[in-house]
Amino acid sequence: MEKIISLFADFGVFVLFPWAVWHVTRKILPIAVLPILLGILLAVWHVPVEHWGIPSVYGNDIGWVAVLVLAFTAGLEMWQHPGEEYGKNAISTPTLGRLLGGAAVALGGPFLIGSVIVYYFFLPLHGWQAPQVSPGIAAVSLGLCIAVSALPVLIGVVRELEPQHRSLGQLALKLAVVDDAALWIGLAILQFAARGAAALHGWTGLEFLAVLLLVGLAVAGGWASRHYKHPPLFVIWLAVPVYLAAGSWASMQLGLHELIGAYFAGAIMPPSWVRRLPVEKVGTFSLIWLAPMFFGHSGLKIDGDALTWPSVVASLALVGISIVTKMGAVYIFPPASGLTQRQKLSVSALLQCKGLMEIVAATILHGQGMISEFAFASLMVLAVISTSLTGPMFRLFSGRVAR
């Protein structure tokens, strides 16, 4: 009974209250951002929410499953409107090479420039020296956090876009998937560089099984697209949890985030199956009524004592570096051909969303002694500010679309 009461308290604080604020403020900020901001404020003010049973056990589990569902439905939506035009915002489907090249530039440009600026201008400052690694590794670690985009929160942001902007959101999500994969691969490489071969473990049979499982899902999806286009509806619903669980587990075994596998699993489901599913309704319900508990709990995990005014000032400088370099990279080499200037800037605005992934990455780096306490606090503020600016910046650049 106590766990149920805690769940209701959790739901009231991180779901109902942000939802009310979201409506009162006329949806200025994405609803996925509000629970994170609330969690951080509660942590900074040392509000004893643990007396209310927050974070609750059930709320944590429900929130995590909801975010997996958000990632999965984002993958499904790649096929939801395969040929639909969105007026002036319609974009051509990029080739795989163009998409990967655009993702590499969008991530690599801010990463290289951010690392150099941090090395020469931030690390010499008091309190920025990493306790257990060389300045070079510390600079690269911070540069990676500056460059990355956050998949789970961006999924929520894209979910809130108007239909005429959804194609731009899907393009940004594809770039964010590459960003997220690069983030986790980069974290593994950095830990190897900092600690040597002991940071990595040899593959076991589970990793090979994970690869075979992902290949099997893709092959099964391709076969069904050609030979089993219209199965009974119950078959499609039975396949949904299988794809979601298998994709998430496989990516976790490979050392990637489970959300990457969930997104991939949704993207390789047969398009004819996907069109018979209420993807929009399921995604919206998860975003508004379930996932906020996960986002709020993430904000609660931040050390409130590390957030000082100097860290805020440093974070504002990092925000400026992140915005300028990301926009410049996307503008110079856009991930799809034929994008207008507004569309380039709109995609780069969506990629400012850092949110949870940067918080997770910074926590890992801080725990390994690869960034200082001061740098860690600055990255936390950077994640919140950049994520909060994502929606307003996108509306500024995208403008009104003729209906």
Tab-separated table of C-alpha atoms in Angstrom:
chain	number	residue	atom	x	y	z
A	1	MET	CA	0.000	0.000	0.000
A	2	GLU	CA	2.900	2.339	0.805
A	3	LYS	CA	4.339	1.900	-2.709
A	4	ILE	CA	0.957	2.749	-4.239
A	5	ILE	CA	0.703	5.945	-2.186
A	6	SER	CA	4.246	6.901	-3.257
A	7	LEU	CA	3.279	6.316	-6.875
A	8	PHE	CA	0.315	8.708	-6.541
A	9	ALA	CA	2.579	11.339	-4.958
A	10	ASP	CA	5.109	10.805	-7.749
A	11	PHE	CA	2.395	11.173	-10.363
A	12	GLY	CA	1.089	14.374	-8.799
A	13	VAL	CA	4.495	16.048	-8.560
A	14	PHE	CA	6.039	15.080	-11.892
A	15	VAL	CA	2.998	14.516	-14.126
A	16	LEU	CA	0.017	16.592	-12.995
A	17	PHE	CA	1.937	19.679	-11.852
A	18	PRO	CA	4.121	19.983	-15.018
A	19	TRP	CA	1.019	19.353	-17.134
A	20	ALA	CA	-0.766	22.242	-15.414
A	21	VAL	CA	2.251	24.538	-15.844
A	22	TRP	CA	2.535	23.471	-19.490
A	23	HIS	CA	-1.030	24.608	-20.170
A	24	VAL	CA	-0.861	27.783	-18.079
A	25	THR	CA	2.308	28.886	-19.920
A	26	ARG	CA	0.665	28.055	-23.279
A	27	LYS	CA	3.184	25.285	-23.998
A	28	ILE	CA	6.187	27.613	-24.313
A	29	LEU	CA	8.537	24.867	-23.084
A	30	PRO	CA	8.315	21.214	-24.163
A	31	ILE	CA	6.451	19.145	-21.609
A	32	ALA	CA	9.429	16.767	-21.497
A	33	VAL	CA	11.611	19.600	-20.153
A	34	LEU	CA	9.351	20.736	-17.313
A	35	PRO	CA	9.735	17.611	-15.106
A	36	ILE	CA	13.544	17.812	-15.483
A	37	LEU	CA	13.522	21.464	-14.422
A	38	LEU	CA	11.255	20.636	-11.497
A	39	GLY	CA	13.492	17.765	-10.400
A	40	ILE	CA	16.587	19.978	-10.531
A	41	LEU	CA	14.885	22.726	-8.516
A	42	LEU	CA	13.814	20.207	-5.879
A	43	ALA	CA	17.412	18.943	-5.711
A	44	VAL	CA	18.877	22.460	-5.468
A	45	TRP	CA	16.427	23.498	-2.735
A	46	HIS	CA	16.940	20.187	-0.895
A	47	VAL	CA	13.199	19.564	-0.718
A	48	PRO	CA	12.754	16.329	1.296
A	49	VAL	CA	10.646	14.560	-1.349
A	50	GLU	CA	11.880	11.212	-0.016
A	51	HIS	CA	9.445	11.701	2.857
A	52	TRP	CA	6.686	11.389	0.257
A	53	GLY	CA	8.232	8.247	-1.178
A	54	ILE	CA	9.599	10.070	-4.238
A	55	PRO	CA	11.059	8.742	-6.442
A	56	SER	CA	8.699	5.804	-6.140
A	57	VAL	CA	9.665	2.313	-7.239
A	58	TYR	CA	6.644	1.894	-9.471
A	59	GLY	CA	6.973	5.416	-10.876
A	60	ASN	CA	10.581	4.803	-11.826
A	61	ASP	CA	9.713	1.581	-13.657
A	62	ILE	CA	6.659	3.059	-15.373
A	63	GLY	CA	8.605	6.141	-16.482
A	64	TRP	CA	11.437	4.066	-17.928
A	65	VAL	CA	9.083	1.832	-19.900
A	66	ALA	CA	7.283	4.940	-21.169
A	67	VAL	CA	10.530	6.435	-22.495
A	68	LEU	CA	11.299	3.157	-24.255
A	69	VAL	CA	7.841	3.345	-25.823
A	70	LEU	CA	8.557	6.938	-26.921
A	71	ALA	CA	11.750	5.825	-28.642
A	72	PHE	CA	9.933	2.885	-30.234
A	73	THR	CA	7.063	5.014	-31.555
A	74	ALA	CA	9.572	7.544	-32.906
A	75	GLY	CA	11.073	4.712	-34.951
A	76	LEU	CA	7.623	3.613	-36.073
A	77	GLU	CA	6.815	7.122	-37.280
A	78	MET	CA	9.562	6.897	-39.876
A	79	TRP	CA	6.961	4.960	-41.894
A	80	GLN	CA	3.790	6.592	-40.607
A	81	HIS	CA	3.509	9.086	-43.502
A	82	PRO	CA	5.957	7.761	-46.105
A	83	GLY	CA	4.764	9.871	-49.019
A	84	GLU	CA	2.955	12.740	-47.377
A	85	GLU	CA	3.898	16.301	-48.256
A	86	TYR	CA	4.046	19.045	-45.691
A	87	GLY	CA	3.858	22.100	-47.874
A	88	LYS	CA	6.907	24.318	-47.736
A	89	ASN	CA	8.486	22.165	-45.038
A	90	ALA	CA	8.490	18.955	-47.108
A	91	ILE	CA	12.025	17.544	-47.398
A	92	SER	CA	13.529	14.952	-49.662
A	93	THR	CA	14.593	11.664	-48.124
A	94	PRO	CA	18.388	11.759	-47.726
A	95	THR	CA	20.593	8.916	-48.873
A	96	LEU	CA	22.319	6.914	-46.166
A	97	GLY	CA	25.671	8.405	-47.109
A	98	ARG	CA	24.363	11.965	-46.975
A	99	LEU	CA	22.636	11.311	-43.659
A	100	LEU	CA	25.735	9.788	-42.053
A	101	GLY	CA	27.918	12.534	-43.484
A	102	GLY	CA	25.607	15.212	-42.134
A	103	ALA	CA	25.518	13.506	-38.745
A	104	ALA	CA	29.315	13.269	-38.678
A	105	VAL	CA	29.707	16.976	-39.432
A	106	ALA	CA	26.927	18.008	-37.027
A	107	LEU	CA	28.617	16.044	-34.234
A	108	GLY	CA	32.274	16.312	-35.225
A	109	GLY	CA	32.377	20.063	-35.770
A	110	PRO	CA	31.090	21.056	-32.309
A	111	PHE	CA	33.141	18.229	-30.769
A	112	LEU	CA	36.474	19.367	-32.232
A	113	ILE	CA	35.907	23.092	-31.720
A	114	GLY	CA	34.465	22.580	-28.226
A	115	SER	CA	37.373	20.367	-27.163
A	116	VAL	CA	39.949	22.906	-28.333
A	117	ILE	CA	38.203	25.842	-26.630
A	118	VAL	CA	37.829	23.883	-23.377
A	119	TYR	CA	41.492	22.842	-23.458
A	120	TYR	CA	42.887	26.346	-23.946
A	121	PHE	CA	40.344	28.540	-22.130
A	122	PHE	CA	38.428	26.511	-19.540
A	123	LEU	CA	40.793	23.909	-18.119
A	124	PRO	CA	43.376	26.535	-17.023
A	125	LEU	CA	40.668	28.061	-14.787
A	126	HIS	CA	40.529	27.204	-11.110
A	127	GLY	CA	38.449	24.141	-10.345
A	128	TRP	CA	38.276	22.797	-13.897
A	129	GLN	CA	41.225	20.405	-13.725
A	130	ALA	CA	40.130	16.768	-13.874
A	131	PRO	CA	41.335	14.806	-10.814
A	132	GLN	CA	42.357	11.526	-12.479
A	133	VAL	CA	43.090	12.106	-16.174
A	134	SER	CA	45.263	14.307	-18.381
A	135	PRO	CA	43.998	17.698	-19.602
A	136	GLY	CA	43.686	16.288	-23.121
A	137	ILE	CA	41.284	13.532	-22.094
A	138	ALA	CA	39.338	15.961	-19.895
A	139	ALA	CA	38.967	18.406	-22.806
A	140	VAL	CA	37.776	15.667	-25.156
A	141	SER	CA	35.307	14.446	-22.513
A	142	LEU	CA	33.801	17.914	-22.186
A	143	GLY	CA	33.837	18.398	-25.957
A	144	LEU	CA	31.803	15.217	-26.370
A	145	CYS	CA	29.169	16.514	-23.955
A	146	ILE	CA	29.041	19.872	-25.744
A	147	ALA	CA	28.443	18.202	-29.111
A	148	VAL	CA	25.915	15.512	-28.215
A	149	SER	CA	22.143	15.683	-28.695
A	150	ALA	CA	19.699	13.878	-26.391
A	151	LEU	CA	17.544	11.225	-28.007
A	152	PRO	CA	14.879	10.622	-25.305
A	153	VAL	CA	14.026	14.279	-24.646
A	154	LEU	CA	14.247	15.131	-28.351
A	155	ILE	CA	11.723	12.371	-29.000
A	156	GLY	CA	9.369	14.187	-26.649
A	157	VAL	CA	10.052	17.532	-28.331
A	158	VAL	CA	9.407	16.101	-31.798
A	159	ARG	CA	6.222	14.484	-30.526
A	160	GLU	CA	4.909	17.968	-29.703
A	161	LEU	CA	5.656	19.433	-33.154
A	162	GLU	CA	2.817	20.301	-35.473
A	163	PRO	CA	2.309	17.801	-38.340
A	164	GLN	CA	3.754	20.181	-40.939
A	165	HIS	CA	7.030	20.260	-38.999
A	166	ARG	CA	7.209	16.523	-38.290
A	167	SER	CA	9.449	15.746	-41.281
A	168	LEU	CA	12.115	18.093	-39.917
A	169	GLY	CA	11.724	16.462	-36.517
A	170	GLN	CA	12.224	12.999	-37.999
A	171	LEU	CA	15.386	14.177	-39.738
A	172	ALA	CA	16.705	15.561	-36.452
A	173	LEU	CA	15.863	12.271	-34.718
A	174	LYS	CA	17.896	10.317	-37.262
A	175	LEU	CA	20.868	12.568	-36.574
A	176	ALA	CA	20.316	12.223	-32.822
A	177	VAL	CA	20.386	8.419	-33.111
A	178	VAL	CA	23.851	8.668	-34.674
A	179	ASP	CA	24.829	11.201	-31.998
A	180	ASP	CA	23.656	8.892	-29.239
A	181	ALA	CA	25.521	5.902	-30.656
A	182	ALA	CA	28.655	8.045	-31.042
A	183	LEU	CA	28.261	9.230	-27.450
A	184	TRP	CA	28.304	5.732	-25.969
A	185	ILE	CA	31.093	4.574	-28.261
A	186	GLY	CA	33.013	7.718	-27.358
A	187	LEU	CA	32.519	7.102	-23.640
A	188	ALA	CA	33.933	3.592	-24.033
A	189	ILE	CA	36.938	4.913	-25.972
A	190	LEU	CA	37.578	7.641	-23.394
A	191	GLN	CA	37.452	5.150	-20.535
A	192	PHE	CA	39.857	2.918	-22.428
A	193	ALA	CA	42.201	5.858	-23.002
A	194	ALA	CA	42.007	6.822	-19.321
A	195	ARG	CA	42.329	3.390	-17.739
A	196	GLY	CA	43.767	1.155	-20.444
A	197	ALA	CA	42.481	-2.226	-21.523
A	198	ALA	CA	40.898	-2.846	-18.112
A	199	ALA	CA	38.114	-0.456	-19.107
A	200	LEU	CA	36.883	-2.834	-21.785
A	201	HIS	CA	35.828	-6.430	-21.483
A	202	GLY	CA	35.964	-9.124	-24.119
A	203	TRP	CA	32.836	-10.138	-25.926
A	204	THR	CA	30.900	-13.142	-24.719
A	205	GLY	CA	28.222	-15.210	-26.416
A	206	LEU	CA	25.587	-12.657	-25.379
A	207	GLU	CA	27.088	-9.915	-27.563
A	208	PHE	CA	27.120	-12.196	-30.609
A	209	LEU	CA	23.554	-13.216	-29.829
A	210	ALA	CA	22.570	-9.526	-29.669
A	211	VAL	CA	24.024	-8.893	-33.131
A	212	LEU	CA	22.233	-11.924	-34.552
A	213	LEU	CA	18.992	-10.787	-32.918
A	214	LEU	CA	19.169	-7.315	-34.485
A	215	VAL	CA	19.992	-8.801	-37.887
A	216	GLY	CA	17.139	-11.271	-37.461
A	217	LEU	CA	14.674	-8.481	-36.662
A	218	ALA	CA	15.739	-6.540	-39.750
A	219	VAL	CA	15.516	-9.628	-41.985
A	220	ALA	CA	12.114	-10.562	-40.548
A	221	GLY	CA	10.838	-7.036	-41.093
A	222	GLY	CA	12.050	-7.031	-44.696
A	223	TRP	CA	10.482	-10.424	-45.392
A	224	ALA	CA	7.145	-9.400	-43.869
A	225	SER	CA	7.159	-6.172	-45.905
A	226	ARG	CA	7.220	-8.247	-49.099
A	227	HIS	CA	5.351	-11.454	-48.273
A	228	TYR	CA	3.112	-10.787	-45.242
A	229	LYS	CA	1.845	-7.240	-45.660
A	230	HIS	CA	-1.608	-7.619	-44.123
A	231	PRO	CA	-1.621	-10.058	-41.188
A	232	PRO	CA	-4.424	-10.155	-38.599
A	233	LEU	CA	-4.257	-7.176	-36.271
A	234	PHE	CA	-3.547	-9.340	-33.227
A	235	VAL	CA	-0.355	-10.593	-34.921
A	236	ILE	CA	0.878	-7.005	-35.257
A	237	TRP	CA	0.093	-6.250	-31.608
A	238	LEU	CA	1.927	-9.430	-30.529
A	239	ALA	CA	4.946	-8.413	-32.590
A	240	VAL	CA	5.176	-4.941	-31.004
A	241	PRO	CA	6.444	-6.009	-27.532
A	242	VAL	CA	8.700	-8.622	-29.132
A	243	TYR	CA	10.401	-6.028	-31.330
A	244	LEU	CA	10.614	-3.489	-28.499
A	245	ALA	CA	12.060	-5.903	-25.923
A	246	ALA	CA	14.439	-7.595	-28.364
A	247	GLY	CA	15.806	-4.327	-29.760
A	248	SER	CA	16.298	-2.764	-26.323
A	249	TRP	CA	17.992	-5.849	-24.894
A	250	ALA	CA	20.295	-6.251	-27.894
A	251	SER	CA	21.528	-2.653	-27.818
A	252	MET	CA	22.108	-2.890	-24.063
A	253	GLN	CA	24.217	-6.036	-24.540
A	254	LEU	CA	26.306	-4.232	-27.159
A	255	GLY	CA	27.095	-1.428	-24.712
A	256	LEU	CA	24.725	1.062	-26.342
A	257	HIS	CA	21.750	2.721	-24.738
A	258	GLU	CA	18.523	0.707	-24.698
A	259	LEU	CA	16.744	3.634	-26.338
A	260	ILE	CA	18.839	3.202	-29.481
A	261	GLY	CA	17.653	-0.384	-29.788
A	262	ALA	CA	14.041	0.643	-29.159
A	263	TYR	CA	14.224	3.263	-31.909
A	264	PHE	CA	15.896	0.811	-34.289
A	265	ALA	CA	13.286	-1.864	-33.553
A	266	GLY	CA	10.471	0.539	-34.410
A	267	ALA	CA	12.214	1.676	-37.591
A	268	ILE	CA	12.551	-1.869	-38.999
A	269	MET	CA	8.974	-2.996	-38.411
A	270	PRO	CA	7.089	-3.541	-41.699
A	271	PRO	CA	5.598	-0.196	-42.840
A	272	SER	CA	2.285	-1.802	-43.775
A	273	TRP	CA	1.996	-3.085	-40.209
A	274	VAL	CA	2.881	0.271	-38.688
A	275	ARG	CA	0.095	2.091	-40.536
A	276	ARG	CA	-2.485	-0.040	-38.721
A	277	LEU	CA	-1.206	0.937	-35.278
A	278	PRO	CA	-2.337	4.022	-33.270
A	279	VAL	CA	1.235	5.299	-33.079
A	280	GLU	CA	0.316	8.944	-32.482
A	281	LYS	CA	-2.090	8.181	-29.652
A	282	VAL	CA	0.275	5.787	-27.866
A	283	GLY	CA	3.226	8.174	-28.152
A	284	THR	CA	1.273	11.191	-26.942
A	285	PHE	CA	-0.165	9.286	-23.982
A	286	SER	CA	3.284	8.051	-22.940
A	287	LEU	CA	4.807	11.518	-23.293
A	288	ILE	CA	2.224	13.383	-21.228
A	289	TRP	CA	1.065	10.866	-18.623
A	290	LEU	CA	3.903	8.389	-17.991
A	291	ALA	CA	7.360	9.500	-19.166
A	292	PRO	CA	7.474	12.707	-17.029
A	293	MET	CA	8.178	10.562	-13.958
A	294	PHE	CA	11.365	9.327	-15.603
A	295	PHE	CA	12.438	12.846	-16.602
A	296	GLY	CA	11.673	14.205	-13.135
A	297	HIS	CA	13.637	11.460	-11.394
A	298	SER	CA	16.624	12.269	-13.620
A	299	GLY	CA	16.540	15.868	-12.395
A	300	LEU	CA	16.401	14.703	-8.784
A	301	LYS	CA	19.691	12.821	-9.190
A	302	ILE	CA	21.666	16.023	-9.683
A	303	ASP	CA	23.782	17.269	-6.774
A	304	GLY	CA	22.143	20.576	-5.902
A	305	ASP	CA	25.188	21.841	-3.968
A	306	ALA	CA	27.311	21.763	-7.135
A	307	LEU	CA	25.099	24.316	-8.880
A	308	THR	CA	26.690	27.694	-8.099
A	309	TRP	CA	26.678	31.018	-9.916
A	310	PRO	CA	30.167	30.479	-11.413
A	311	SER	CA	28.963	27.175	-12.846
A	312	VAL	CA	25.950	28.951	-14.336
A	313	VAL	CA	28.166	31.593	-15.981
A	314	ALA	CA	30.442	28.894	-17.374
A	315	SER	CA	27.407	27.021	-18.618
A	316	LEU	CA	26.169	30.093	-20.501
A	317	ALA	CA	29.521	30.249	-22.283
A	318	LEU	CA	29.263	26.549	-23.128
A	319	VAL	CA	25.715	27.109	-24.406
A	320	GLY	CA	26.998	29.802	-26.755
A	321	ILE	CA	29.743	27.505	-28.048
A	322	SER	CA	27.281	24.661	-28.538
A	323	ILE	CA	24.707	26.767	-30.415
A	324	VAL	CA	27.158	28.495	-32.751
A	325	THR	CA	29.142	25.371	-33.636
A	326	LYS	CA	26.081	23.139	-34.117
A	327	MET	CA	24.288	25.662	-36.310
A	328	GLY	CA	27.428	26.311	-38.312
A	329	ALA	CA	28.016	22.590	-38.881
A	330	VAL	CA	24.439	21.883	-40.044
A	331	TYR	CA	24.378	25.001	-42.210
A	332	ILE	CA	27.684	24.174	-43.928
A	333	PHE	CA	26.835	20.508	-44.559
A	334	PRO	CA	23.091	19.857	-44.156
A	335	PRO	CA	22.012	16.219	-43.650
A	336	ALA	CA	19.589	16.345	-46.610
A	337	SER	CA	19.738	18.060	-49.963
A	338	GLY	CA	17.424	20.900	-50.888
A	339	LEU	CA	16.932	22.269	-47.374
A	340	THR	CA	16.067	25.955	-47.175
A	341	GLN	CA	17.937	28.263	-44.841
A	342	ARG	CA	15.058	28.135	-42.356
A	343	GLN	CA	14.977	24.342	-42.465
A	344	LYS	CA	18.720	24.089	-41.846
A	345	LEU	CA	18.449	26.387	-38.856
A	346	SER	CA	15.343	24.543	-37.630
A	347	VAL	CA	17.112	21.173	-37.675
A	348	SER	CA	20.138	22.650	-35.905
A	349	ALA	CA	17.794	24.143	-33.285
A	350	LEU	CA	16.307	20.715	-32.554
A	351	LEU	CA	19.820	19.276	-32.203
A	352	GLN	CA	20.475	21.733	-29.357
A	353	CYS	CA	18.403	19.392	-27.191
A	354	LYS	CA	20.823	17.702	-24.786
A	355	GLY	CA	18.704	16.824	-21.777
A	356	LEU	CA	19.045	13.391	-20.259
A	357	MET	CA	21.854	11.981	-22.404
A	358	GLU	CA	24.288	14.706	-21.436
A	359	ILE	CA	23.325	14.299	-17.789
A	360	VAL	CA	23.980	10.561	-18.016
A	361	ALA	CA	27.277	11.054	-19.864
A	362	ALA	CA	28.459	13.749	-17.458
A	363	THR	CA	27.578	11.533	-14.484
A	364	ILE	CA	29.657	8.683	-15.916
A	365	LEU	CA	32.627	10.946	-16.655
A	366	HIS	CA	32.418	12.584	-13.250
A	367	GLY	CA	32.251	9.223	-11.490
A	368	GLN	CA	35.400	8.123	-13.322
A	369	GLY	CA	37.251	11.300	-12.302
A	370	MET	CA	37.478	12.428	-15.929
A	371	ILE	CA	35.870	15.830	-15.292
A	372	SER	CA	35.929	18.039	-12.202
A	373	GLU	CA	33.056	18.822	-9.853
A	374	PHE	CA	32.865	22.342	-11.260
A	375	ALA	CA	32.777	21.096	-14.858
A	376	PHE	CA	30.132	18.549	-13.899
A	377	ALA	CA	27.856	21.226	-12.448
A	378	SER	CA	28.355	23.390	-15.540
A	379	LEU	CA	27.363	20.517	-17.801
A	380	MET	CA	24.193	19.989	-15.778
A	381	VAL	CA	23.165	23.607	-16.285
A	382	LEU	CA	24.169	23.416	-19.958
A	383	ALA	CA	21.857	20.431	-20.420
A	384	VAL	CA	18.893	22.269	-18.892
A	385	ILE	CA	19.442	25.586	-20.685
A	386	SER	CA	20.074	24.078	-24.113
A	387	THR	CA	17.070	21.779	-23.794
A	388	SER	CA	14.842	24.656	-22.666
A	389	LEU	CA	15.950	26.732	-25.660
A	390	THR	CA	15.222	23.963	-28.172
A	391	GLY	CA	11.497	24.641	-28.571
A	392	PRO	CA	11.658	28.465	-28.699
A	393	MET	CA	14.597	28.383	-31.133
A	394	PHE	CA	12.798	25.944	-33.402
A	395	ARG	CA	9.672	28.122	-33.489
A	396	LEU	CA	11.819	31.167	-34.205
A	397	PHE	CA	13.531	29.583	-37.193
A	398	SER	CA	10.698	27.461	-38.572
A	399	GLY	CA	8.162	30.294	-38.659
A	400	ARG	CA	4.549	29.770	-39.634
A	401	VAL	CA	3.807	27.251	-42.313
A	402	ALA	CA	1.079	27.899	-44.796
A	403	ARG	CA	-1.754	25.446	-44.392
